[in-house]
Amino acid sequence: MARQAYVNGRYVPQSDAMVHVEDRGYQFADGVYEVVPVVRGTLVDEDPHLDRLERSLAELRIAMPMSRAALKLVSHELMRRNRLSNGFLYMQVTRGVAPRDHKFPKAATPALVMTTRQTKPHSAQQLAEGVAVITLPDIRWKRCDIKSVSLLPNVLGKQAAVEAGAFEAWMVAEDGRVTEGTSTNAWIVTEDNKLVTREAGDAILNGITRTALLRLVEHEGIAFEERAFTVEEALQAREAFITSSTNFVMPVTRIDDKPVGNGHPGLLTLRLREVYEGHAAGAGAP
Ligand code: PDD
């Protein structure tokens, strides 16, 4: 059967799935989204993703489109219909449909769309060799903690990375410190062997993978610091990696065309990838 999408109360073939031309997500990027990984048919960290969805919506004063229990039912039904085993679930909520006018409409019903995507395992070559990142000025707004569908700087950044032969772009604030990747959080293992990632705040999206990994790291008794780091510090680092729902823990071995450490994925990075994979597979979660 053709892949299905959920659109405002209906399951429809994805090829026929449409939203209204005056959906405020389409006209104003007035909405938020979540990408939830799926491993062996199970959503990874479903509740933390729904917590973040609720938070993003609350920050924009958009109502939840349905109760959390109903959202879970729809997610699971869509995954069942699409026989999703490994990949991700995408959910997007916008303020709804209304005649184009910047201010909030008086009465609009939040619009909810969900899709799923089956994905292949992460590329063995990328895991063995690590990936390259470039650095770019962070030109985003001051509320990057909201998982808004307004992603133009991220789109431009990722495209610049691809055109430079890299996998990701790390965005750098005016003070020279890395905020995060265009769709990933950024981590390093410093010269003196400390695991470092930027603290959660308005400058980054607080990744669910980031949060889960910090909990796992704590459980493993590995020391870490939540603080910003500069590009220079990253270039001196022993190891670097990125995290996200679609990449899990992915080693970074080049920054702006210079090798990180010995140019190979770091030992701690590889260990953390294994630890996270165990968590994602439902085993060994603390
Ligand atoms: N991106 N930072 C940004 C800007 C992101 O867009 C994402 C996720 C992350 C990592 O968050 P998480 O660990 O919760 O996936 C960090 C998703 C995967 C995307 O836009 O496709």
PDB file of C-alpha atoms and ligand atoms in Angstrom:
ATOM      1  CA  MET A   1       0.000   0.000   0.000  1.00  0.00           C
ATOM      2  CA  ALA A   2       1.185   3.557  -0.762  1.00  0.00           C
ATOM      3  CA  ARG A   3       2.824   5.432   2.093  1.00  0.00           C
ATOM      4  CA  GLN A   4       0.307   7.414   4.093  1.00  0.00           C
ATOM      5  CA  ALA A   5       0.422  10.784   5.804  1.00  0.00           C
ATOM      6  CA  TYR A   6      -1.829  12.142   8.524  1.00  0.00           C
ATOM      7  CA  VAL A   7      -3.321  15.535   7.657  1.00  0.00           C
ATOM      8  CA  ASN A   8      -5.790  17.258   9.957  1.00  0.00           C
ATOM      9  CA  GLY A   9      -7.817  14.264  11.001  1.00  0.00           C
ATOM     10  CA  ARG A  10      -7.345  12.027   7.971  1.00  0.00           C
ATOM     11  CA  TYR A  11      -4.920   9.366   6.836  1.00  0.00           C
ATOM     12  CA  VAL A  12      -4.291   9.953   3.130  1.00  0.00           C
ATOM     13  CA  PRO A  13      -1.806   8.654   0.560  1.00  0.00           C
ATOM     14  CA  GLN A  14       1.251  10.870   0.987  1.00  0.00           C
ATOM     15  CA  SER A  15       1.191  11.803  -2.704  1.00  0.00           C
ATOM     16  CA  ASP A  16      -2.276  13.347  -2.175  1.00  0.00           C
ATOM     17  CA  ALA A  17      -1.513  14.951   1.195  1.00  0.00           C
ATOM     18  CA  MET A  18      -2.136  18.705   0.954  1.00  0.00           C
ATOM     19  CA  VAL A  19      -2.458  21.703   3.226  1.00  0.00           C
ATOM     20  CA  HIS A  20      -4.407  24.891   2.562  1.00  0.00           C
ATOM     21  CA  VAL A  21      -2.656  27.743   0.691  1.00  0.00           C
ATOM     22  CA  GLU A  22      -3.450  30.033   3.621  1.00  0.00           C
ATOM     23  CA  ASP A  23      -2.001  27.741   6.249  1.00  0.00           C
ATOM     24  CA  ARG A  24       0.058  30.089   8.411  1.00  0.00           C
ATOM     25  CA  GLY A  25       2.917  27.616   8.358  1.00  0.00           C
ATOM     26  CA  TYR A  26       3.122  28.053   4.598  1.00  0.00           C
ATOM     27  CA  GLN A  27       2.758  31.850   4.625  1.00  0.00           C
ATOM     28  CA  PHE A  28       4.559  32.880   7.834  1.00  0.00           C
ATOM     29  CA  ALA A  29       6.466  29.778   9.013  1.00  0.00           C
ATOM     30  CA  ASP A  30       4.094  30.171  11.977  1.00  0.00           C
ATOM     31  CA  GLY A  31       4.509  26.696  13.364  1.00  0.00           C
ATOM     32  CA  VAL A  32       6.745  24.118  14.972  1.00  0.00           C
ATOM     33  CA  TYR A  33       7.850  20.549  14.338  1.00  0.00           C
ATOM     34  CA  GLU A  34       9.449  17.466  15.798  1.00  0.00           C
ATOM     35  CA  VAL A  35      11.531  14.687  14.262  1.00  0.00           C
ATOM     36  CA  VAL A  36      11.316  11.539  16.397  1.00  0.00           C
ATOM     37  CA  PRO A  37      13.654   8.637  15.627  1.00  0.00           C
ATOM     38  CA  VAL A  38      12.185   5.179  15.212  1.00  0.00           C
ATOM     39  CA  VAL A  39      14.248   2.097  15.989  1.00  0.00           C
ATOM     40  CA  ARG A  40      12.775  -1.351  15.462  1.00  0.00           C
ATOM     41  CA  GLY A  41       9.291   0.074  15.267  1.00  0.00           C
ATOM     42  CA  THR A  42       9.593   2.046  18.516  1.00  0.00           C
ATOM     43  CA  LEU A  43       9.722   5.813  18.925  1.00  0.00           C
ATOM     44  CA  VAL A  44      12.893   6.810  20.774  1.00  0.00           C
ATOM     45  CA  ASP A  45      12.345   9.255  23.651  1.00  0.00           C
ATOM     46  CA  GLU A  46       8.738   9.858  22.598  1.00  0.00           C
ATOM     47  CA  ASP A  47       7.767  11.752  25.759  1.00  0.00           C
ATOM     48  CA  PRO A  48      10.774  14.111  25.746  1.00  0.00           C
ATOM     49  CA  HIS A  49       9.960  14.942  22.091  1.00  0.00           C
ATOM     50  CA  LEU A  50       6.325  15.617  23.022  1.00  0.00           C
ATOM     51  CA  ASP A  51       7.469  17.708  26.003  1.00  0.00           C
ATOM     52  CA  ARG A  52       9.552  19.833  23.624  1.00  0.00           C
ATOM     53  CA  LEU A  53       6.658  20.078  21.145  1.00  0.00           C
ATOM     54  CA  GLU A  54       4.394  21.337  23.950  1.00  0.00           C
ATOM     55  CA  ARG A  55       7.042  23.825  25.030  1.00  0.00           C
ATOM     56  CA  SER A  56       7.620  25.153  21.489  1.00  0.00           C
ATOM     57  CA  LEU A  57       3.860  25.549  21.012  1.00  0.00           C
ATOM     58  CA  ALA A  58       3.446  27.282  24.377  1.00  0.00           C
ATOM     59  CA  GLU A  59       6.246  29.747  23.527  1.00  0.00           C
ATOM     60  CA  LEU A  60       4.344  30.693  20.346  1.00  0.00           C
ATOM     61  CA  ARG A  61       0.925  30.567  22.052  1.00  0.00           C
ATOM     62  CA  ILE A  62      -0.372  27.879  19.707  1.00  0.00           C
ATOM     63  CA  ALA A  63      -2.680  25.331  21.335  1.00  0.00           C
ATOM     64  CA  MET A  64      -1.866  21.617  21.268  1.00  0.00           C
ATOM     65  CA  PRO A  65      -3.819  20.242  18.294  1.00  0.00           C
ATOM     66  CA  MET A  66      -5.006  17.310  20.428  1.00  0.00           C
ATOM     67  CA  SER A  67      -4.166  15.686  23.736  1.00  0.00           C
ATOM     68  CA  ARG A  68      -0.809  13.994  24.177  1.00  0.00           C
ATOM     69  CA  ALA A  69      -2.545  10.617  24.369  1.00  0.00           C
ATOM     70  CA  ALA A  70      -4.289  11.299  21.038  1.00  0.00           C
ATOM     71  CA  LEU A  71      -1.006  12.448  19.444  1.00  0.00           C
ATOM     72  CA  LYS A  72       0.540   9.149  20.502  1.00  0.00           C
ATOM     73  CA  LEU A  73      -2.379   7.187  19.053  1.00  0.00           C
ATOM     74  CA  VAL A  74      -2.099   8.965  15.700  1.00  0.00           C
ATOM     75  CA  SER A  75       1.713   8.557  15.620  1.00  0.00           C
ATOM     76  CA  HIS A  76       1.470   4.847  16.322  1.00  0.00           C
ATOM     77  CA  GLU A  77      -1.355   4.330  13.833  1.00  0.00           C
ATOM     78  CA  LEU A  78       0.615   6.098  11.081  1.00  0.00           C
ATOM     79  CA  MET A  79       3.709   4.037  11.856  1.00  0.00           C
ATOM     80  CA  ARG A  80       1.599   0.875  11.759  1.00  0.00           C
ATOM     81  CA  ARG A  81       0.008   1.810   8.426  1.00  0.00           C
ATOM     82  CA  ASN A  82       3.433   2.566   6.947  1.00  0.00           C
ATOM     83  CA  ARG A  83       5.063  -0.508   8.528  1.00  0.00           C
ATOM     84  CA  LEU A  84       7.804   1.780   9.784  1.00  0.00           C
ATOM     85  CA  SER A  85      10.658  -0.136  11.399  1.00  0.00           C
ATOM     86  CA  ASN A  86      13.681   2.216  11.268  1.00  0.00           C
ATOM     87  CA  GLY A  87      13.614   5.876  10.358  1.00  0.00           C
ATOM     88  CA  PHE A  88      11.691   8.760  11.806  1.00  0.00           C
ATOM     89  CA  LEU A  89       8.311  10.306  12.405  1.00  0.00           C
ATOM     90  CA  TYR A  90       7.869  13.958  11.403  1.00  0.00           C
ATOM     91  CA  MET A  91       5.150  16.013  13.074  1.00  0.00           C
ATOM     92  CA  GLN A  92       4.324  19.617  12.332  1.00  0.00           C
ATOM     93  CA  VAL A  93       1.822  21.907  14.020  1.00  0.00           C
ATOM     94  CA  THR A  94       0.979  25.348  12.655  1.00  0.00           C
ATOM     95  CA  ARG A  95      -1.310  28.073  13.972  1.00  0.00           C
ATOM     96  CA  GLY A  96      -3.823  27.027  11.311  1.00  0.00           C
ATOM     97  CA  VAL A  97      -5.606  28.498   8.307  1.00  0.00           C
ATOM     98  CA  ALA A  98      -6.705  32.144   8.176  1.00  0.00           C
ATOM     99  CA  PRO A  99      -6.751  35.070   5.704  1.00  0.00           C
ATOM    100  CA  ARG A 100      -3.195  36.408   5.464  1.00  0.00           C
ATOM    101  CA  ASP A 101      -2.612  38.915   8.264  1.00  0.00           C
ATOM    102  CA  HIS A 102       0.441  38.968  10.519  1.00  0.00           C
ATOM    103  CA  LYS A 103      -1.385  39.191  13.839  1.00  0.00           C
ATOM    104  CA  PHE A 104      -2.824  36.036  15.369  1.00  0.00           C
ATOM    105  CA  PRO A 105      -6.196  35.107  13.855  1.00  0.00           C
ATOM    106  CA  LYS A 106      -9.095  35.310  16.337  1.00  0.00           C
ATOM    107  CA  ALA A 107     -10.222  31.788  15.592  1.00  0.00           C
ATOM    108  CA  ALA A 108      -7.908  29.329  13.953  1.00  0.00           C
ATOM    109  CA  THR A 109      -7.627  25.631  14.638  1.00  0.00           C
ATOM    110  CA  PRO A 110      -4.035  24.399  14.863  1.00  0.00           C
ATOM    111  CA  ALA A 111      -3.155  22.294  11.840  1.00  0.00           C
ATOM    112  CA  LEU A 112      -1.409  18.950  12.388  1.00  0.00           C
ATOM    113  CA  VAL A 113       0.525  16.976   9.805  1.00  0.00           C
ATOM    114  CA  MET A 114       2.504  13.776  10.362  1.00  0.00           C
ATOM    115  CA  THR A 115       4.643  11.797   7.952  1.00  0.00           C
ATOM    116  CA  THR A 116       7.067   8.919   8.358  1.00  0.00           C
ATOM    117  CA  ARG A 117      10.247   8.043   6.539  1.00  0.00           C
ATOM    118  CA  GLN A 118      12.006   4.699   6.475  1.00  0.00           C
ATOM    119  CA  THR A 119      15.794   5.218   6.428  1.00  0.00           C
ATOM    120  CA  LYS A 120      18.818   3.029   5.818  1.00  0.00           C
ATOM    121  CA  PRO A 121      21.365   2.479   8.598  1.00  0.00           C
ATOM    122  CA  HIS A 122      23.886   5.319   8.895  1.00  0.00           C
ATOM    123  CA  SER A 123      26.572   5.084   6.239  1.00  0.00           C
ATOM    124  CA  ALA A 124      29.374   2.772   7.323  1.00  0.00           C
ATOM    125  CA  GLN A 125      31.852   5.016   5.543  1.00  0.00           C
ATOM    126  CA  GLN A 126      30.697   8.115   7.437  1.00  0.00           C
ATOM    127  CA  LEU A 127      30.962   6.227  10.719  1.00  0.00           C
ATOM    128  CA  ALA A 128      34.395   4.833   9.879  1.00  0.00           C
ATOM    129  CA  GLU A 129      35.852   8.053   8.512  1.00  0.00           C
ATOM    130  CA  GLY A 130      33.802  10.670  10.296  1.00  0.00           C
ATOM    131  CA  VAL A 131      32.294  13.667   8.540  1.00  0.00           C
ATOM    132  CA  ALA A 132      33.516  17.155   7.681  1.00  0.00           C
ATOM    133  CA  VAL A 133      31.975  20.371   8.973  1.00  0.00           C
ATOM    134  CA  ILE A 134      32.485  23.930   7.866  1.00  0.00           C
ATOM    135  CA  THR A 135      31.908  26.988  10.030  1.00  0.00           C
ATOM    136  CA  LEU A 136      29.631  29.904   9.171  1.00  0.00           C
ATOM    137  CA  PRO A 137      28.301  32.995  10.940  1.00  0.00           C
ATOM    138  CA  ASP A 138      25.114  32.233  12.871  1.00  0.00           C
ATOM    139  CA  ILE A 139      22.567  34.588  11.275  1.00  0.00           C
ATOM    140  CA  ARG A 140      19.510  33.195  13.081  1.00  0.00           C
ATOM    141  CA  TRP A 141      17.031  34.886  15.407  1.00  0.00           C
ATOM    142  CA  LYS A 142      17.385  34.954  19.193  1.00  0.00           C
ATOM    143  CA  ARG A 143      14.950  32.122  20.000  1.00  0.00           C
ATOM    144  CA  CYS A 144      16.693  29.088  18.560  1.00  0.00           C
ATOM    145  CA  ASP A 145      15.359  27.098  21.531  1.00  0.00           C
ATOM    146  CA  ILE A 146      11.958  26.989  19.777  1.00  0.00           C
ATOM    147  CA  LYS A 147      11.783  24.209  17.184  1.00  0.00           C
ATOM    148  CA  SER A 148      10.221  26.499  14.602  1.00  0.00           C
ATOM    149  CA  VAL A 149       9.688  25.489  10.967  1.00  0.00           C
ATOM    150  CA  SER A 150      11.346  28.805  10.078  1.00  0.00           C
ATOM    151  CA  LEU A 151      14.641  27.258   8.954  1.00  0.00           C
ATOM    152  CA  LEU A 152      16.048  29.491   6.186  1.00  0.00           C
ATOM    153  CA  PRO A 153      19.462  30.113   7.781  1.00  0.00           C
ATOM    154  CA  ASN A 154      19.708  26.385   8.490  1.00  0.00           C
ATOM    155  CA  VAL A 155      18.784  25.534   4.896  1.00  0.00           C
ATOM    156  CA  LEU A 156      21.349  28.003   3.517  1.00  0.00           C
ATOM    157  CA  GLY A 157      23.985  26.738   5.941  1.00  0.00           C
ATOM    158  CA  LYS A 158      23.444  23.077   5.070  1.00  0.00           C
ATOM    159  CA  GLN A 159      23.555  23.904   1.359  1.00  0.00           C
ATOM    160  CA  ALA A 160      26.839  25.800   1.862  1.00  0.00           C
ATOM    161  CA  ALA A 161      28.218  22.730   3.657  1.00  0.00           C
ATOM    162  CA  VAL A 162      27.198  20.407   0.832  1.00  0.00           C
ATOM    163  CA  GLU A 163      28.680  22.750  -1.766  1.00  0.00           C
ATOM    164  CA  ALA A 164      31.942  22.748   0.222  1.00  0.00           C
ATOM    165  CA  GLY A 165      31.948  18.933   0.229  1.00  0.00           C
ATOM    166  CA  ALA A 166      31.046  18.827   3.933  1.00  0.00           C
ATOM    167  CA  PHE A 167      28.249  17.139   5.867  1.00  0.00           C
ATOM    168  CA  GLU A 168      27.255  19.923   8.254  1.00  0.00           C
ATOM    169  CA  ALA A 169      27.873  23.585   9.005  1.00  0.00           C
ATOM    170  CA  TRP A 170      28.597  24.731  12.554  1.00  0.00           C
ATOM    171  CA  MET A 171      27.168  28.169  13.143  1.00  0.00           C
ATOM    172  CA  VAL A 172      29.328  30.640  15.016  1.00  0.00           C
ATOM    173  CA  ALA A 173      27.999  33.495  17.149  1.00  0.00           C
ATOM    174  CA  GLU A 174      29.459  37.022  16.960  1.00  0.00           C
ATOM    175  CA  ASP A 175      31.656  36.255  19.979  1.00  0.00           C
ATOM    176  CA  GLY A 176      33.433  33.515  18.001  1.00  0.00           C
ATOM    177  CA  ARG A 177      31.765  30.665  19.862  1.00  0.00           C
ATOM    178  CA  VAL A 178      30.013  27.789  18.135  1.00  0.00           C
ATOM    179  CA  THR A 179      26.267  27.625  18.711  1.00  0.00           C
ATOM    180  CA  GLU A 180      25.313  24.380  16.944  1.00  0.00           C
ATOM    181  CA  GLY A 181      24.996  22.689  13.561  1.00  0.00           C
ATOM    182  CA  THR A 182      22.220  23.528  11.116  1.00  0.00           C
ATOM    183  CA  SER A 183      20.331  20.412  12.231  1.00  0.00           C
ATOM    184  CA  THR A 184      22.573  18.943  14.923  1.00  0.00           C
ATOM    185  CA  ASN A 185      24.188  19.837  18.254  1.00  0.00           C
ATOM    186  CA  ALA A 186      27.981  20.256  18.381  1.00  0.00           C
ATOM    187  CA  TRP A 187      30.368  18.532  20.797  1.00  0.00           C
ATOM    188  CA  ILE A 188      34.132  18.322  21.322  1.00  0.00           C
ATOM    189  CA  VAL A 189      36.540  16.394  23.521  1.00  0.00           C
ATOM    190  CA  THR A 190      39.115  19.000  24.517  1.00  0.00           C
ATOM    191  CA  GLU A 191      42.906  18.718  24.532  1.00  0.00           C
ATOM    192  CA  ASP A 192      42.724  17.891  28.258  1.00  0.00           C
ATOM    193  CA  ASN A 193      40.074  15.216  27.571  1.00  0.00           C
ATOM    194  CA  LYS A 194      36.892  16.978  28.670  1.00  0.00           C
ATOM    195  CA  LEU A 195      33.629  16.364  26.902  1.00  0.00           C
ATOM    196  CA  VAL A 196      32.112  19.757  26.098  1.00  0.00           C
ATOM    197  CA  THR A 197      28.825  20.862  24.545  1.00  0.00           C
ATOM    198  CA  ARG A 198      27.144  24.244  24.657  1.00  0.00           C
ATOM    199  CA  GLU A 199      24.695  24.831  27.488  1.00  0.00           C
ATOM    200  CA  ALA A 200      20.983  24.843  26.620  1.00  0.00           C
ATOM    201  CA  GLY A 201      19.581  28.346  26.230  1.00  0.00           C
ATOM    202  CA  ASP A 202      18.096  30.656  23.604  1.00  0.00           C
ATOM    203  CA  ALA A 203      21.087  30.208  21.242  1.00  0.00           C
ATOM    204  CA  ILE A 204      20.549  26.514  20.483  1.00  0.00           C
ATOM    205  CA  LEU A 205      17.885  23.900  20.101  1.00  0.00           C
ATOM    206  CA  ASN A 206      18.147  21.696  23.161  1.00  0.00           C
ATOM    207  CA  GLY A 207      18.442  18.407  21.308  1.00  0.00           C
ATOM    208  CA  ILE A 208      16.633  15.394  22.683  1.00  0.00           C
ATOM    209  CA  THR A 209      19.658  13.332  21.583  1.00  0.00           C
ATOM    210  CA  ARG A 210      21.904  15.856  23.398  1.00  0.00           C
ATOM    211  CA  THR A 211      19.852  15.590  26.588  1.00  0.00           C
ATOM    212  CA  ALA A 212      19.665  11.782  26.449  1.00  0.00           C
ATOM    213  CA  LEU A 213      23.407  11.538  25.803  1.00  0.00           C
ATOM    214  CA  LEU A 214      24.225  13.855  28.728  1.00  0.00           C
ATOM    215  CA  ARG A 215      22.164  11.597  30.996  1.00  0.00           C
ATOM    216  CA  LEU A 216      23.934   8.514  29.645  1.00  0.00           C
ATOM    217  CA  VAL A 217      27.333  10.183  30.024  1.00  0.00           C
ATOM    218  CA  GLU A 218      26.545  11.009  33.638  1.00  0.00           C
ATOM    219  CA  HIS A 219      25.438   7.413  34.207  1.00  0.00           C
ATOM    220  CA  GLU A 220      28.750   6.192  32.718  1.00  0.00           C
ATOM    221  CA  GLY A 221      30.665   8.457  35.101  1.00  0.00           C
ATOM    222  CA  ILE A 222      32.253  10.457  32.259  1.00  0.00           C
ATOM    223  CA  ALA A 223      33.070  14.081  33.138  1.00  0.00           C
ATOM    224  CA  PHE A 224      31.519  16.769  30.948  1.00  0.00           C
ATOM    225  CA  GLU A 225      31.095  20.524  30.800  1.00  0.00           C
ATOM    226  CA  GLU A 226      28.129  22.398  29.373  1.00  0.00           C
ATOM    227  CA  ARG A 227      29.691  25.544  27.963  1.00  0.00           C
ATOM    228  CA  ALA A 228      30.314  27.215  24.651  1.00  0.00           C
ATOM    229  CA  PHE A 229      33.590  26.617  22.782  1.00  0.00           C
ATOM    230  CA  THR A 230      35.327  28.574  20.046  1.00  0.00           C
ATOM    231  CA  VAL A 231      36.265  27.310  16.592  1.00  0.00           C
ATOM    232  CA  GLU A 232      39.941  27.581  17.683  1.00  0.00           C
ATOM    233  CA  GLU A 233      39.279  25.311  20.665  1.00  0.00           C
ATOM    234  CA  ALA A 234      37.485  22.840  18.389  1.00  0.00           C
ATOM    235  CA  LEU A 235      40.478  22.839  16.031  1.00  0.00           C
ATOM    236  CA  GLN A 236      42.749  21.982  18.993  1.00  0.00           C
ATOM    237  CA  ALA A 237      40.348  19.312  20.259  1.00  0.00           C
ATOM    238  CA  ARG A 238      41.127  15.578  20.321  1.00  0.00           C
ATOM    239  CA  GLU A 239      37.685  14.628  19.097  1.00  0.00           C
ATOM    240  CA  ALA A 240      34.508  16.206  17.798  1.00  0.00           C
ATOM    241  CA  PHE A 241      31.046  14.922  16.974  1.00  0.00           C
ATOM    242  CA  ILE A 242      27.470  15.933  16.292  1.00  0.00           C
ATOM    243  CA  THR A 243      24.196  14.599  17.657  1.00  0.00           C
ATOM    244  CA  SER A 244      20.643  14.557  16.361  1.00  0.00           C
ATOM    245  CA  SER A 245      17.617  12.332  16.023  1.00  0.00           C
ATOM    246  CA  THR A 246      18.651  11.476  12.479  1.00  0.00           C
ATOM    247  CA  ASN A 247      22.421  11.073  13.050  1.00  0.00           C
ATOM    248  CA  PHE A 248      22.558   9.801  16.646  1.00  0.00           C
ATOM    249  CA  VAL A 249      26.285  10.340  17.468  1.00  0.00           C
ATOM    250  CA  MET A 250      28.287  11.082  14.298  1.00  0.00           C
ATOM    251  CA  PRO A 251      32.078  11.615  14.460  1.00  0.00           C
ATOM    252  CA  VAL A 252      33.445  14.856  13.004  1.00  0.00           C
ATOM    253  CA  THR A 253      36.992  14.481  11.683  1.00  0.00           C
ATOM    254  CA  ARG A 254      37.471  17.718   9.721  1.00  0.00           C
ATOM    255  CA  ILE A 255      36.590  21.295  10.593  1.00  0.00           C
ATOM    256  CA  ASP A 256      37.080  23.880   7.847  1.00  0.00           C
ATOM    257  CA  ASP A 257      39.252  21.358   6.014  1.00  0.00           C
ATOM    258  CA  LYS A 258      41.613  20.833   8.947  1.00  0.00           C
ATOM    259  CA  PRO A 259      41.822  17.455  10.714  1.00  0.00           C
ATOM    260  CA  VAL A 260      40.423  17.062  14.229  1.00  0.00           C
ATOM    261  CA  GLY A 261      42.912  15.208  16.450  1.00  0.00           C
ATOM    262  CA  ASN A 262      44.535  12.431  14.401  1.00  0.00           C
ATOM    263  CA  GLY A 263      41.904  12.811  11.687  1.00  0.00           C
ATOM    264  CA  HIS A 264      40.045   9.635  12.695  1.00  0.00           C
ATOM    265  CA  PRO A 265      36.857   9.219  14.757  1.00  0.00           C
ATOM    266  CA  GLY A 266      37.736   9.513  18.441  1.00  0.00           C
ATOM    267  CA  LEU A 267      37.554   6.621  20.915  1.00  0.00           C
ATOM    268  CA  LEU A 268      35.190   8.425  23.280  1.00  0.00           C
ATOM    269  CA  THR A 269      32.991   9.442  20.330  1.00  0.00           C
ATOM    270  CA  LEU A 270      32.716   5.827  19.200  1.00  0.00           C
ATOM    271  CA  ARG A 271      31.981   4.663  22.723  1.00  0.00           C
ATOM    272  CA  LEU A 272      29.270   7.298  23.098  1.00  0.00           C
ATOM    273  CA  ARG A 273      27.749   6.246  19.801  1.00  0.00           C
ATOM    274  CA  GLU A 274      27.482   2.686  21.110  1.00  0.00           C
ATOM    275  CA  VAL A 275      26.045   3.858  24.398  1.00  0.00           C
ATOM    276  CA  TYR A 276      23.454   5.968  22.581  1.00  0.00           C
ATOM    277  CA  GLU A 277      22.575   3.139  20.183  1.00  0.00           C
ATOM    278  CA  GLY A 278      21.949   0.936  23.200  1.00  0.00           C
ATOM    279  CA  HIS A 279      19.628   3.579  24.607  1.00  0.00           C
ATOM    280  CA  ALA A 280      17.831   4.010  21.265  1.00  0.00           C
ATOM    281  CA  ALA A 281      17.330   0.267  20.954  1.00  0.00           C
ATOM    282  CA  GLY A 282      15.668   0.351  24.357  1.00  0.00           C
ATOM    283  CA  ALA A 283      18.502  -1.449  26.115  1.00  0.00           C
ATOM    284  CA  GLY A 284      20.571  -0.021  28.907  1.00  0.00           C
ATOM    285  CA  ALA A 285      18.624   3.228  29.305  1.00  0.00           C
ATOM    286  CA  PRO A 286      19.478   4.731  32.686  1.00  0.00           C
TER     287      PRO A 286
HETATM  288  N1  PDD B   1      17.042  18.628  13.702  1.00  0.00           N
HETATM  289  N2  PDD B   1      19.885  21.739  16.468  1.00  0.00           N
HETATM  290  C1  PDD B   1      19.065  21.994  15.434  1.00  0.00           C
HETATM  291  C2  PDD B   1      19.081  23.356  14.833  1.00  0.00           C
HETATM  292  C3  PDD B   1      18.201  21.004  14.932  1.00  0.00           C
HETATM  293  O1  PDD B   1      17.376  21.261  13.904  1.00  0.00           O
HETATM  294  C4  PDD B   1      18.238  19.711  15.529  1.00  0.00           C
HETATM  295  C5  PDD B   1      17.336  18.609  15.047  1.00  0.00           C
HETATM  296  C6  PDD B   1      19.121  19.481  16.597  1.00  0.00           C
HETATM  297  C7  PDD B   1      19.192  18.148  17.310  1.00  0.00           C
HETATM  298  O2  PDD B   1      18.010  17.909  18.045  1.00  0.00           O
HETATM  299  P1  PDD B   1      17.482  16.428  18.321  1.00  0.00           P
HETATM  300  O3  PDD B   1      18.584  15.720  19.005  1.00  0.00           O
HETATM  301  O4  PDD B   1      16.301  16.635  19.188  1.00  0.00           O
HETATM  302  O5  PDD B   1      17.154  15.811  16.979  1.00  0.00           O
HETATM  303  C8  PDD B   1      19.919  20.523  17.042  1.00  0.00           C
HETATM  304  C9  PDD B   1      16.086  17.680  13.149  1.00  0.00           C
HETATM  305  C10 PDD B   1      16.583  16.264  13.209  1.00  0.00           C
HETATM  306  C11 PDD B   1      15.706  18.139  11.748  1.00  0.00           C
HETATM  307  O6  PDD B   1      15.450  19.331  11.607  1.00  0.00           O
HETATM  308  O7  PDD B   1      15.628  17.313  10.830  1.00  0.00           O
END
